[in-house]
mmCIF file of C-alpha atoms in Angstrom:
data_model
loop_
_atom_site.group_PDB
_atom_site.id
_atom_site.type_symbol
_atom_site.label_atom_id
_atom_site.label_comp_id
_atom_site.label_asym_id
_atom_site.label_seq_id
_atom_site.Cartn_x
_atom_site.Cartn_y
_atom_site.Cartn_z
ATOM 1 C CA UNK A 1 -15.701 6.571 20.905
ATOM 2 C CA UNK A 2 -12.818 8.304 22.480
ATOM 3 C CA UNK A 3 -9.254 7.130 21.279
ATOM 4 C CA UNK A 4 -6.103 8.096 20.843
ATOM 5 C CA UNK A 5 -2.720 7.935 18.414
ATOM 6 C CA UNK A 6 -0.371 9.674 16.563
ATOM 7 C CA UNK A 7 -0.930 13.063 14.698
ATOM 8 C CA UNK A 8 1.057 15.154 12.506
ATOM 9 C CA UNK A 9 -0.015 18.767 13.517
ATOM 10 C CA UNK A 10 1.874 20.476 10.571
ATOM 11 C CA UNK A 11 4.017 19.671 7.968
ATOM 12 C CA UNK A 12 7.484 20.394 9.351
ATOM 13 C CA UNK A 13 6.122 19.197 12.805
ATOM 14 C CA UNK A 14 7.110 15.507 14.695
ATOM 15 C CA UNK A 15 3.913 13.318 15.078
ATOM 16 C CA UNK A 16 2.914 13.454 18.556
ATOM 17 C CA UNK A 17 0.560 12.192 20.831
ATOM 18 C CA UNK A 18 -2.911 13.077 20.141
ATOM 19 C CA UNK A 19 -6.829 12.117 21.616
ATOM 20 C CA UNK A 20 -9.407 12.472 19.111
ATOM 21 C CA UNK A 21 -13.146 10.731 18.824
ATOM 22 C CA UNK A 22 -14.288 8.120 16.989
ATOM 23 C CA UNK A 23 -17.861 8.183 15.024
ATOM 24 C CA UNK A 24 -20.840 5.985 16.825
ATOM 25 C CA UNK A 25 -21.600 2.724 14.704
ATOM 26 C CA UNK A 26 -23.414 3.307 12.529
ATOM 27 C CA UNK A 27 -25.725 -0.074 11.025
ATOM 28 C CA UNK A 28 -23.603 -1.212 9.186
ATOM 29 C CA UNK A 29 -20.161 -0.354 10.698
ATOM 30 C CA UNK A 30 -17.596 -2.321 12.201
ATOM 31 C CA UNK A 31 -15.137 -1.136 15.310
ATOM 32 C CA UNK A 32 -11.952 -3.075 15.622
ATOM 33 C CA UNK A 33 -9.010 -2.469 17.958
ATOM 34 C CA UNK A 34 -5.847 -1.905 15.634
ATOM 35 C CA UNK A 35 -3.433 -4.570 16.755
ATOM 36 C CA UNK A 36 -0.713 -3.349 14.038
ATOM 37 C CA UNK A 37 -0.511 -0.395 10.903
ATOM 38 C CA UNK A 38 2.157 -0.772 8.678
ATOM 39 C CA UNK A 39 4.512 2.564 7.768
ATOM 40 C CA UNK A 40 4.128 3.783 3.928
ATOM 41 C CA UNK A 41 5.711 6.117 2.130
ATOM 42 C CA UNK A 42 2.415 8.035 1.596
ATOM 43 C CA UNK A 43 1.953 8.116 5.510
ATOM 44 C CA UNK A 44 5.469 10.876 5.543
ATOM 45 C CA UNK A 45 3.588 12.482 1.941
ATOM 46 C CA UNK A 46 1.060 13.309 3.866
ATOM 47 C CA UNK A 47 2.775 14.492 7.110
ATOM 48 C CA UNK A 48 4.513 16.742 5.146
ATOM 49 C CA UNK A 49 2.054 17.805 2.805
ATOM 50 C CA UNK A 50 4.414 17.086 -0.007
ATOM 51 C CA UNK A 51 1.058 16.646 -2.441
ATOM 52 C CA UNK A 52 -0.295 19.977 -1.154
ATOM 53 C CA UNK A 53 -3.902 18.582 0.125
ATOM 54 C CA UNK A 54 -3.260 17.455 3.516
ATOM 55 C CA UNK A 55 -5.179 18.820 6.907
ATOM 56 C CA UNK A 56 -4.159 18.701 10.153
ATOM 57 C CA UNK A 57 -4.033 17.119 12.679
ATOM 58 C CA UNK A 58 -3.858 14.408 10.899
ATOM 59 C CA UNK A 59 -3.247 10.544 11.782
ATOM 60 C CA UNK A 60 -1.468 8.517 9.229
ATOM 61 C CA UNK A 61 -1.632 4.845 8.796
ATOM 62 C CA UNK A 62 -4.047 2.864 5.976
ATOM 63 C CA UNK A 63 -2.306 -0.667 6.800
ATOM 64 C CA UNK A 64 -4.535 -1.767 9.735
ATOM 65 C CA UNK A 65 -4.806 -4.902 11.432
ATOM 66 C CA UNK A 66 -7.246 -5.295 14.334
ATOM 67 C CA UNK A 67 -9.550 -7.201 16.641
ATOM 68 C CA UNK A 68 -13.333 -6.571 15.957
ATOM 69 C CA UNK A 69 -14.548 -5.417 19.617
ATOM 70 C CA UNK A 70 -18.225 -4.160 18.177
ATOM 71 C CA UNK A 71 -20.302 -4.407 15.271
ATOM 72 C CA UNK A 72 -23.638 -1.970 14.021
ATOM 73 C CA UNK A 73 -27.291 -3.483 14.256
ATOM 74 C CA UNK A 74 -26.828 -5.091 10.054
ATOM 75 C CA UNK A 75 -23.380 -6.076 10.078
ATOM 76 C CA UNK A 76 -23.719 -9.910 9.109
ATOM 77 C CA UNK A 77 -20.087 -10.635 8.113
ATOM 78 C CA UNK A 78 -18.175 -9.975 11.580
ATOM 79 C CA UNK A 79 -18.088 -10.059 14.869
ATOM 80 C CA UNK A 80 -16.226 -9.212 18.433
ATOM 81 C CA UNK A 81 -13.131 -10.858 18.463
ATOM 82 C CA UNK A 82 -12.315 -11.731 14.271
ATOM 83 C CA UNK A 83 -9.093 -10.386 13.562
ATOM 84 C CA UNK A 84 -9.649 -8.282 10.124
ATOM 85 C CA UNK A 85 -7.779 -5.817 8.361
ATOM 86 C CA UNK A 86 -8.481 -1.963 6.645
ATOM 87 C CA UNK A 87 -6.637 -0.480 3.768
ATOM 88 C CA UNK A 88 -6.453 2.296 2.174
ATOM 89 C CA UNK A 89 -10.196 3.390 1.981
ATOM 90 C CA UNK A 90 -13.068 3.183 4.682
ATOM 91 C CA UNK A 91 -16.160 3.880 1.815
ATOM 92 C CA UNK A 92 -17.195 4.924 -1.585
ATOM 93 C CA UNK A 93 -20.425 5.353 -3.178
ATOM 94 C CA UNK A 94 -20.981 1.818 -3.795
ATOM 95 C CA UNK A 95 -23.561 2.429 -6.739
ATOM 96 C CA UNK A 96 -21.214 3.506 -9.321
ATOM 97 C CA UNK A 97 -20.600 1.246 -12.478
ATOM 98 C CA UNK A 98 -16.860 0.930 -11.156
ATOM 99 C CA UNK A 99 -18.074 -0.009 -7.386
ATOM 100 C CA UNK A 100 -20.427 -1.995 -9.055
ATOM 101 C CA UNK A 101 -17.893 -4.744 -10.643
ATOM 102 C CA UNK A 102 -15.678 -4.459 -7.084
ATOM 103 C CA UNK A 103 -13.314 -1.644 -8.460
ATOM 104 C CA UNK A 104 -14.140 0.932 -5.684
ATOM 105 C CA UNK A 105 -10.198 2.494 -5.771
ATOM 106 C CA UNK A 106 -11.868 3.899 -9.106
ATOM 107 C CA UNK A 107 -15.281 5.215 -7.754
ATOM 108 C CA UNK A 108 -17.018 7.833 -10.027
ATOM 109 C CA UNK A 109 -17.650 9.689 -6.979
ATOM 110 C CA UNK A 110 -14.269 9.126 -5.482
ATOM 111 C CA UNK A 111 -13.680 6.989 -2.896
ATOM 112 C CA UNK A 112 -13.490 7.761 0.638
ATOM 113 C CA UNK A 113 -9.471 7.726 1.978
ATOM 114 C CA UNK A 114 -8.993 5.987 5.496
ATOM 115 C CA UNK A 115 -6.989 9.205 6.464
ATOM 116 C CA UNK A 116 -6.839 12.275 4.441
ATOM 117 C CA UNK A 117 -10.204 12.095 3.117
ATOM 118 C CA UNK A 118 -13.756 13.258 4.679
ATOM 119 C CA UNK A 119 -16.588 10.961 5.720
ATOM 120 C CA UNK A 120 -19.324 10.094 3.362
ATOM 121 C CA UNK A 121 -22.295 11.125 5.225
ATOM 122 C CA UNK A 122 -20.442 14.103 7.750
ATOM 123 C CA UNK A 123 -18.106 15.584 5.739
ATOM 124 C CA UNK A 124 -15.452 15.094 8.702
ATOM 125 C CA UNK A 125 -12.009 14.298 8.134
ATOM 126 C CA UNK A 126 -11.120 10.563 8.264
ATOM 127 C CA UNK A 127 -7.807 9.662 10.397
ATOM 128 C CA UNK A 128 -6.225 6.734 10.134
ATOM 129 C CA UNK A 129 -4.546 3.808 11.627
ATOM 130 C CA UNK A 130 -1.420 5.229 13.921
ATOM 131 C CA UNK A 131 -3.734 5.025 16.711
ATOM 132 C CA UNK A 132 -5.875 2.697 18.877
ATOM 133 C CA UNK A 133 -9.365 2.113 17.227
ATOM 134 C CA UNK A 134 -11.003 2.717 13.746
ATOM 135 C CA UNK A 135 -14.296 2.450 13.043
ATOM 136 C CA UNK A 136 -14.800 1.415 9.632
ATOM 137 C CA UNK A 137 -17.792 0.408 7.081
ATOM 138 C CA UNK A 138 -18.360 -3.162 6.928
ATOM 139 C CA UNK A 139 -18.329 -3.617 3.382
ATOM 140 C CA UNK A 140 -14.336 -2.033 3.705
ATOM 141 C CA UNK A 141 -13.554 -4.498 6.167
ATOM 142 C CA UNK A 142 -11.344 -7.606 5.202
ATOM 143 C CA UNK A 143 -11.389 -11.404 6.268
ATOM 144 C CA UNK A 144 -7.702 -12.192 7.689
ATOM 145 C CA UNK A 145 -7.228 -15.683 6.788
ATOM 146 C CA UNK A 146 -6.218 -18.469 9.422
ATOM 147 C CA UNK A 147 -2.797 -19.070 8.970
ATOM 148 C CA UNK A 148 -1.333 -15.189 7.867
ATOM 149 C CA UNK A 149 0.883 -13.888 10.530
ATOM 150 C CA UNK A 150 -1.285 -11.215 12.038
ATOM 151 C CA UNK A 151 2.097 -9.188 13.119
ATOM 152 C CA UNK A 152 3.524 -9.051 9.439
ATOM 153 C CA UNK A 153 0.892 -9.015 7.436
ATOM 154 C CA UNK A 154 -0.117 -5.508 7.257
ATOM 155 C CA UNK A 155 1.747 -4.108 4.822
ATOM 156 C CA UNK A 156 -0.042 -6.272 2.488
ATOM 157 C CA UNK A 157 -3.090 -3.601 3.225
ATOM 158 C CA UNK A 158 -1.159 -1.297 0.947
ATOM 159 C CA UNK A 159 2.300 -2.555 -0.692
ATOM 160 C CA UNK A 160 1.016 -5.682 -0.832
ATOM 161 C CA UNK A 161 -2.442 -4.667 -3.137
ATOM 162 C CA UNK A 162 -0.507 -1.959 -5.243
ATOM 163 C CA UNK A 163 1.909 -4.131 -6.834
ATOM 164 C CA UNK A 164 -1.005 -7.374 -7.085
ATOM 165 C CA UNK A 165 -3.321 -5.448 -8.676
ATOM 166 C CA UNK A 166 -1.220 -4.622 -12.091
ATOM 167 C CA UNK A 167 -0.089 -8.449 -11.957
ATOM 168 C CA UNK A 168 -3.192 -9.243 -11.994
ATOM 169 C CA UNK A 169 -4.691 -6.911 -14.067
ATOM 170 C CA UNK A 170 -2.385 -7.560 -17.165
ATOM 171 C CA UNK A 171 -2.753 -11.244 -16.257
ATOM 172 C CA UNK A 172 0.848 -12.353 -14.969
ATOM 173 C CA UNK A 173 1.169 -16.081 -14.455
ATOM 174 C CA UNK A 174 3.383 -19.024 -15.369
ATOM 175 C CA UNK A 175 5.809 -18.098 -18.023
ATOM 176 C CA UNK A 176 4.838 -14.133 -17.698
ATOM 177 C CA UNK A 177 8.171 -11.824 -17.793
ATOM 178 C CA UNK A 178 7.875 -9.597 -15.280
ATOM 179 C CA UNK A 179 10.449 -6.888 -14.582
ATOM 180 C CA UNK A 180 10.573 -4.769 -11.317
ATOM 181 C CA UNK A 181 12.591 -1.537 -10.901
ATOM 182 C CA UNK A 182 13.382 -0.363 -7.338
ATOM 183 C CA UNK A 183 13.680 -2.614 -4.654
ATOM 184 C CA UNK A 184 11.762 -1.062 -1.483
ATOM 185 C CA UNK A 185 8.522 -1.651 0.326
ATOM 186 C CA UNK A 186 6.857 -1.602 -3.141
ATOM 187 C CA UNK A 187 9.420 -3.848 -4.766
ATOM 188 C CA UNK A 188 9.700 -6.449 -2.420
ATOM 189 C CA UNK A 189 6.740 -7.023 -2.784
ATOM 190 C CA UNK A 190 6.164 -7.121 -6.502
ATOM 191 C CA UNK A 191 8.971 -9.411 -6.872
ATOM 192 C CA UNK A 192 7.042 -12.087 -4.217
ATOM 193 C CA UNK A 193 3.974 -11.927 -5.290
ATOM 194 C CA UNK A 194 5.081 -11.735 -9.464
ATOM 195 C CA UNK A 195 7.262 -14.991 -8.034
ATOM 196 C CA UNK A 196 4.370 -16.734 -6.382
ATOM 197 C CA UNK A 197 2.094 -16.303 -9.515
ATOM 198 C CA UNK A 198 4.338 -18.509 -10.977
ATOM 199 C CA UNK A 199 6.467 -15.832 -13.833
ATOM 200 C CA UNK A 200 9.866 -14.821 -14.581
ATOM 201 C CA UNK A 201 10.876 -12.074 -12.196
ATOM 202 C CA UNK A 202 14.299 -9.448 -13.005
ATOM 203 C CA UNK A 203 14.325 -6.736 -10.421
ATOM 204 C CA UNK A 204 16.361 -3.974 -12.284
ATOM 205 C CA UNK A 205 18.409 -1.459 -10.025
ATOM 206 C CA UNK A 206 21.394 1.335 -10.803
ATOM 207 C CA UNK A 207 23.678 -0.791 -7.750
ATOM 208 C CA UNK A 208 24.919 -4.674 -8.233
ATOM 209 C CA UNK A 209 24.600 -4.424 -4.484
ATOM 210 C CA UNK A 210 20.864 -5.383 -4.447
ATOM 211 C CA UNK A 211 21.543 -8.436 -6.634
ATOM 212 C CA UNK A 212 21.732 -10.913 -3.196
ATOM 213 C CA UNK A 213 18.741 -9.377 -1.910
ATOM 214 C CA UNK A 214 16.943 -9.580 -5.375
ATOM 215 C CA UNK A 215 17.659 -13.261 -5.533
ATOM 216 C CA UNK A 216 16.696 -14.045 -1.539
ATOM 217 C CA UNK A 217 13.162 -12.763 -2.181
ATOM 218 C CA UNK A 218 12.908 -14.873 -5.353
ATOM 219 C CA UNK A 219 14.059 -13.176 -8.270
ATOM 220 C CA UNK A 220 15.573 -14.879 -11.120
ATOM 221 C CA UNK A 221 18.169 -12.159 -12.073
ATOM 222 C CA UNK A 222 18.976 -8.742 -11.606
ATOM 223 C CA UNK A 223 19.507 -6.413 -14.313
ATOM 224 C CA UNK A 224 21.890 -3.746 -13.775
ATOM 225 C CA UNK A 225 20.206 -0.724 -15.462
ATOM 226 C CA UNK A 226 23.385 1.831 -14.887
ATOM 227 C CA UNK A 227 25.059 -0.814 -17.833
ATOM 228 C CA UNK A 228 24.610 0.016 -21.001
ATOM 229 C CA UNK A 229 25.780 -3.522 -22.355
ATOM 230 C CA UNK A 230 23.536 -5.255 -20.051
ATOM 231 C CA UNK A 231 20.177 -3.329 -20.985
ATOM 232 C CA UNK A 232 20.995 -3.459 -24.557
ATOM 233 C CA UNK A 233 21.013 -7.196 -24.406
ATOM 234 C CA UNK A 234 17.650 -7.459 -22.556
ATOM 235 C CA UNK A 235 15.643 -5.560 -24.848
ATOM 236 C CA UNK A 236 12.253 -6.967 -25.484
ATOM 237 C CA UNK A 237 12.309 -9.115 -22.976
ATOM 238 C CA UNK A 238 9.391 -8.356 -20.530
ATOM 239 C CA UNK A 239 5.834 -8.285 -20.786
ATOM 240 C CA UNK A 240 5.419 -6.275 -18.247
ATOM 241 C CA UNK A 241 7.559 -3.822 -15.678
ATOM 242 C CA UNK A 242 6.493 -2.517 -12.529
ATOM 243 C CA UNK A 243 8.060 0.386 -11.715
ATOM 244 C CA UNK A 244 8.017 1.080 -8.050
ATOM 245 C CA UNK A 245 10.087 4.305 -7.493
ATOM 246 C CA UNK A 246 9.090 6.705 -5.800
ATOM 247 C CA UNK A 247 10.794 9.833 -7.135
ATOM 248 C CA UNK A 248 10.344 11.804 -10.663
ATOM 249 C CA UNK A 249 12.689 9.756 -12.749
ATOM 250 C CA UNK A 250 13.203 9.153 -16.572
ATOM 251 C CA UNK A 251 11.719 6.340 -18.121
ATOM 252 C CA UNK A 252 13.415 6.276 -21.561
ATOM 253 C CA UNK A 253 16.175 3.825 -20.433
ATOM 254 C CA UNK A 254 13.322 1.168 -19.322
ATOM 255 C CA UNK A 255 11.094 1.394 -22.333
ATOM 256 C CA UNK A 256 12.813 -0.527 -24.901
ATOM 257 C CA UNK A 257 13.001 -3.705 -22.461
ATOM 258 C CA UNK A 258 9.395 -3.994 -23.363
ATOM 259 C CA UNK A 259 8.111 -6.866 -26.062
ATOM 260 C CA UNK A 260 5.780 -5.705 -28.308
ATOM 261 C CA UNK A 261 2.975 -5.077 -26.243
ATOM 262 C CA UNK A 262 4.325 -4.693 -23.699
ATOM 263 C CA UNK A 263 3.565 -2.903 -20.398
ATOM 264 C CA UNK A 264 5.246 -0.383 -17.990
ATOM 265 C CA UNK A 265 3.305 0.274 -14.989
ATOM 266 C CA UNK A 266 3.768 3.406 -12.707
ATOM 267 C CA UNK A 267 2.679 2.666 -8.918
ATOM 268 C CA UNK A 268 5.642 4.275 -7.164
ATOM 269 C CA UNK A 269 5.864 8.371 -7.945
ATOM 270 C CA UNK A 270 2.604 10.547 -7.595
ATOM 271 C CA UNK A 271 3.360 13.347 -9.898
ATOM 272 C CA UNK A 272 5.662 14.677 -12.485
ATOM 273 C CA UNK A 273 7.961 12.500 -14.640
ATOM 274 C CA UNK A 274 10.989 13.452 -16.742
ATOM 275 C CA UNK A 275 9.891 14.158 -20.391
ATOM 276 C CA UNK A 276 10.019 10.490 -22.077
ATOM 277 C CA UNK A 277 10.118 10.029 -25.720
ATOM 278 C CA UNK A 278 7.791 8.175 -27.708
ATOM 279 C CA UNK A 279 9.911 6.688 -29.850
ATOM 280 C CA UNK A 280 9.886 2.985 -28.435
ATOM 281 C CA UNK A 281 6.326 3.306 -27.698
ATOM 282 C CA UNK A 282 5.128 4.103 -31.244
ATOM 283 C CA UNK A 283 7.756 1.695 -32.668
ATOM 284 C CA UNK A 284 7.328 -1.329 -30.243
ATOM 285 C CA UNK A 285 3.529 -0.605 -29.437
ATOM 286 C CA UNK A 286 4.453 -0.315 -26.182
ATOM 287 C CA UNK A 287 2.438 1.065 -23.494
ATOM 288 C CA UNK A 288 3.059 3.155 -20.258
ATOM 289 C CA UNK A 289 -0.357 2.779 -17.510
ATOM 290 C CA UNK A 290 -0.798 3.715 -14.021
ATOM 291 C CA UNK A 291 -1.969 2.115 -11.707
ATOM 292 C CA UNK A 292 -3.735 2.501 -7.684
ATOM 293 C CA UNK A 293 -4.726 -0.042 -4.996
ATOM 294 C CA UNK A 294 -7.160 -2.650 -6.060
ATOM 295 C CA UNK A 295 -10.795 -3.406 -5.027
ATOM 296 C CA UNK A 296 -11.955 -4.387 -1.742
ATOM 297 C CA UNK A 297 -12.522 -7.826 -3.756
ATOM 298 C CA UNK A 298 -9.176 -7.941 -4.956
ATOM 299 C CA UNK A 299 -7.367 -7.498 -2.071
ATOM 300 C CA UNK A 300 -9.396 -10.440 -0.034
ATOM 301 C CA UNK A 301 -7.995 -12.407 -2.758
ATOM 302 C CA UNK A 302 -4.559 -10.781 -2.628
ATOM 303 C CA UNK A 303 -4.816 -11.692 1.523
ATOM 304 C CA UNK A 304 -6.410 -15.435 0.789
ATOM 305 C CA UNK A 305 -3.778 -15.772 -2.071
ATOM 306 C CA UNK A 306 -0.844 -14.680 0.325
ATOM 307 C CA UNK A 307 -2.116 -17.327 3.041
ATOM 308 C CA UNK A 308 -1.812 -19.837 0.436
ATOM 309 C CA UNK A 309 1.344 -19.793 -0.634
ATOM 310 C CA UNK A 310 2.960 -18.148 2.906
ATOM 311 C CA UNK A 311 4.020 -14.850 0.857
ATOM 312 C CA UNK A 312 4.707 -11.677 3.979
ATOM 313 C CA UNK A 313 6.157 -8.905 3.389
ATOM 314 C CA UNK A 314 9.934 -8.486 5.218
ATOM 315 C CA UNK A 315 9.366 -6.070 8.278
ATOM 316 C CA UNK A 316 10.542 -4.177 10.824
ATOM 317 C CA UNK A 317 8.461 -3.986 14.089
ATOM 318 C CA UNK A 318 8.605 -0.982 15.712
ATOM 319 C CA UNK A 319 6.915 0.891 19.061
ATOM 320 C CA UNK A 320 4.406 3.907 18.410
ATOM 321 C CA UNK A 321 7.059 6.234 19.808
ATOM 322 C CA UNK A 322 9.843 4.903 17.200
ATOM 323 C CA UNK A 323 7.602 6.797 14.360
ATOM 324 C CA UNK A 324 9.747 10.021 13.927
ATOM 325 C CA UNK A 325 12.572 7.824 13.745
ATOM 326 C CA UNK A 326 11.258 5.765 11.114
ATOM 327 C CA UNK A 327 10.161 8.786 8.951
ATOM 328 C CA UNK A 328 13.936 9.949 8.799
ATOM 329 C CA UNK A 329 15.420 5.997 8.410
ATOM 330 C CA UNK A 330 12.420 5.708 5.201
ATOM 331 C CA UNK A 331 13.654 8.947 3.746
ATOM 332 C CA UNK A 332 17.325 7.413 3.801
ATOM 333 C CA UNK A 333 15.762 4.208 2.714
ATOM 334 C CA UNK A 334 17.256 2.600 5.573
ATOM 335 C CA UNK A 335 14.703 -0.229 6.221
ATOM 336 C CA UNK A 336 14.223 -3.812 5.132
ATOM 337 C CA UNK A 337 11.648 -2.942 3.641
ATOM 338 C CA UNK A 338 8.514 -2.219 5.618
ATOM 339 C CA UNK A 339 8.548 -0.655 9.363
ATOM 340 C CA UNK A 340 5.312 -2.196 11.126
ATOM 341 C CA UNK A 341 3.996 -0.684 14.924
ATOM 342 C CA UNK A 342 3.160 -3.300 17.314
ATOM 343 C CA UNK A 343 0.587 -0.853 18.301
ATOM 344 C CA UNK A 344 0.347 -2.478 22.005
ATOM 345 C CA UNK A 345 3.239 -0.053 22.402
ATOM 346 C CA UNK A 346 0.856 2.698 22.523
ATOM 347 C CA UNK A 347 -0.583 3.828 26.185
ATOM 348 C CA UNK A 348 -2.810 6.536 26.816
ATOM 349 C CA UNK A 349 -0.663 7.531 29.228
ATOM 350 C CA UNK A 350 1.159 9.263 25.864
ATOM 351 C CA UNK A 351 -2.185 11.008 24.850
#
C-alpha cells in the first residue's frame, strides 16, 4: 500500500513531507485510515534522537485513530468502516508468560514499537501514525467505544494508558491518595482518570499558578512543592505519586510525602535521575517503581472506562503542516495539554 505522511529525515531536520509503502495484509492484519494521531513528547525524542536509537526517515505518531478500510483473510474482530484506535505497539511475540496474562508492553522478546521499532516477521522499520494509513496486527487493534469523541480521544492511545496503568496497577480507587507532580499531557491526565476512579487527587507543582487549572480538571488541592512549610505538613499523606516530568529531576523533596508503603511512580523522564537518598525509603518503607504503557487489555478497558464516565483528554487540534510548530510550542510547554492532527489536513499533494 502506497501512503504518505510526515518524516523526520535527521535529527536537527523539520519533518517534511514524505511517501513511503505500507506492508500487504497479512491474515490476520487490519488496515485503517488514520482519522487523527495525537502529538507526544516521545514523538520530538525520537525526531531528535535524544535517546540515541532512532533511524531515519522516520514517521512519528503512536496515538492513532482510524477508519478500518480492509481486513486479512482471519481477522474476525473488525471490519471496513469500525472506527478503532493503535497505540504504542503494532506486535509482540504473543507466547511469552507476560503476553500470555495481556501484559505485552513487557514481552520477553520485546515488543514491537508502532514507529521506531522493526517488524516481527521482516525486520523493516515500523513508522508510525503522522501519516495517512497503518496497517496494523489485529490482535493490536482497539474497539473505540460508541459515545468517545473520535477527534479527542487519541491521546488516550498513549497519555491516557501511561498514567491508568500505575492507578491501576497499585489499585487506586475510592478513598486512594493519589498525588501527581507536573501538570502536562501526562498530568492531566493522571489527575482525570485518578479523579474518575473515585480517590483523593493533589497535583504538586513549583508555581501557585497551576492551582486553577489543577482544580478545573478535578483535583482536590494543589501542593506547592517550592514551600517548605507546605510539604512539611503533607508528609505521609499519599499512597501513591505519579510523577509525570519529563526531565532528570531530584526526587528527595517528594519522597517523604509517601505513607508507609507508599509508592512513587516514574512515567515521565526516560533516563538519568539526580542521585536520591535512601533515607525515607528505608525509614518509611517506601518504594520508588517505574512504570510503561499497559496491555492491549488494559487499555480497551482504559478506552471503555473513559466512555463511561466522559473522561478526554484537553486538546489542541492542529493541521499536518502545524507539526514543526508544535514541536517548538511542546518544548516551551506552551500547549493545553495535548496537540492532536485532524489528519484530513494532510493531501498528497504535500508528498
Amino acid at each position: 500500500m502506497n501512503t504518505f505522511g510526515y518524516a523526520a529525515y535527521g535529527p536537527d531536520s523539520p519533518l517534511a513531507p514524505y511517501t513511503f509503502e505500507r506492508r500487504e495484509l497479512r491474515p490476520d492484519d487490519v488496515a485503517l485510515e488514520i482519522l487523527y494521531c495525537g502529538v507526544c513528547h516521545s514523538d520530538l525524542h525520537t525526531a531528535r534522537n535524544d535517546w540515541g536509537w532512532s533511524y531515519y526517515p522516520i514517521v512519528p505518531g503512536h496515538e492513532i485513530v482510524g477508519r478500518v478500510i480492509e481486513v486479512g483473510s482471519e481477522v474476525t474482530r473488525y471490519r471496513a468502516g469500525d472506527h478503532v484506535a493503535v497505540g504504542c505497539m503494532v506486535d509482540s511475540c504473543q507466547e511469552c508468560d507476560q503476553c500470555q496474562k495481556g501484559e505485552e508492553q513487557l514481552c520477553r522478546e520485546g515488543n514491537v514499537q508502532t514507529y521506531g521499532g522493526h517488524d516481527r516477521i521482516t525486520g523493516e522499520p515500523t513508522q508510525g501514525g503522522y501519516s495517512k494509513h497503518i496497517v496494523v496486527r489485529e490482535a493490536f487493534c482497539l474497539r473505540m467505544p460508541e459515545g468517545l469523541d473520535l477527534s479527542k480521544a487519541a491521546p488516550l492511545l498513549c497519555a491516557g494508558i501511561t498514567t491508568y496503568s500505575p492507578l491501576r496497577t497499585w489499585g487506586v480507587g475510592p478513598g486512594s491518595r493519589v498525588g501527581v507532580i507536573g501538570l502536562g499531557g501526562l498530568g492531566h491526565m493522571a489527575v482525570k482518570l485518578a479523579v474518575g476512579l473515585g480517590a483523593d487527587v493533589t497535583v504538586l507543582s513549583r508555581s501557585s499558578n497551576k492551582e486553577a487549572d489543577a482544580l478545573a480538571l478535578g483535583a482536590d488541592r494543589l501542593l506547592l512543592s517550592s514551600d517548605p512549610e507546605a510539604m512539611g505538613k503533607a508528609a505521609s499523606g499519599f499512597d501513591l505519586i505519579i510523577d509525570t516530568v519529563p526531565v532528570k529531576h531530584g526526587l528527595d523533596p517528594y519522597l517523604p510525602l509517601l505513607d508507609v508503603d507508599g509508592t512513587l511512580v516514574i512515567v515521565g523522564q526516560v533516563g538519568p535521575m539526580d542521585e536520591a537518598s535512601t533515607v525515607p525509603l528505608l525509614l518509611g518503607r517506601r518504594r520508588v517503581a517505574g512504570s510503561p504503557i499497559g496491555g492491549i487489555r488494559e487499555t480497551q478497558e482504559l478506552l471503555d472506562f473513559c466512555a463511561k464516565k466522559n473522561i478526554l483528554p484537553d486538546c489542541e487540534m492542529i493541521r499536518m503542516d502545524q507539526i514543526n510548530e508544535a514541536f517548538e510550542r511542546m518544548e516551551k510547554a506552551d500547549v493545553r495539554y495535548r496537540f492532536v492532527i485532524d489528519m484530513a489536513s494532510l493531501s498528497p499533494e504535500e508528498a
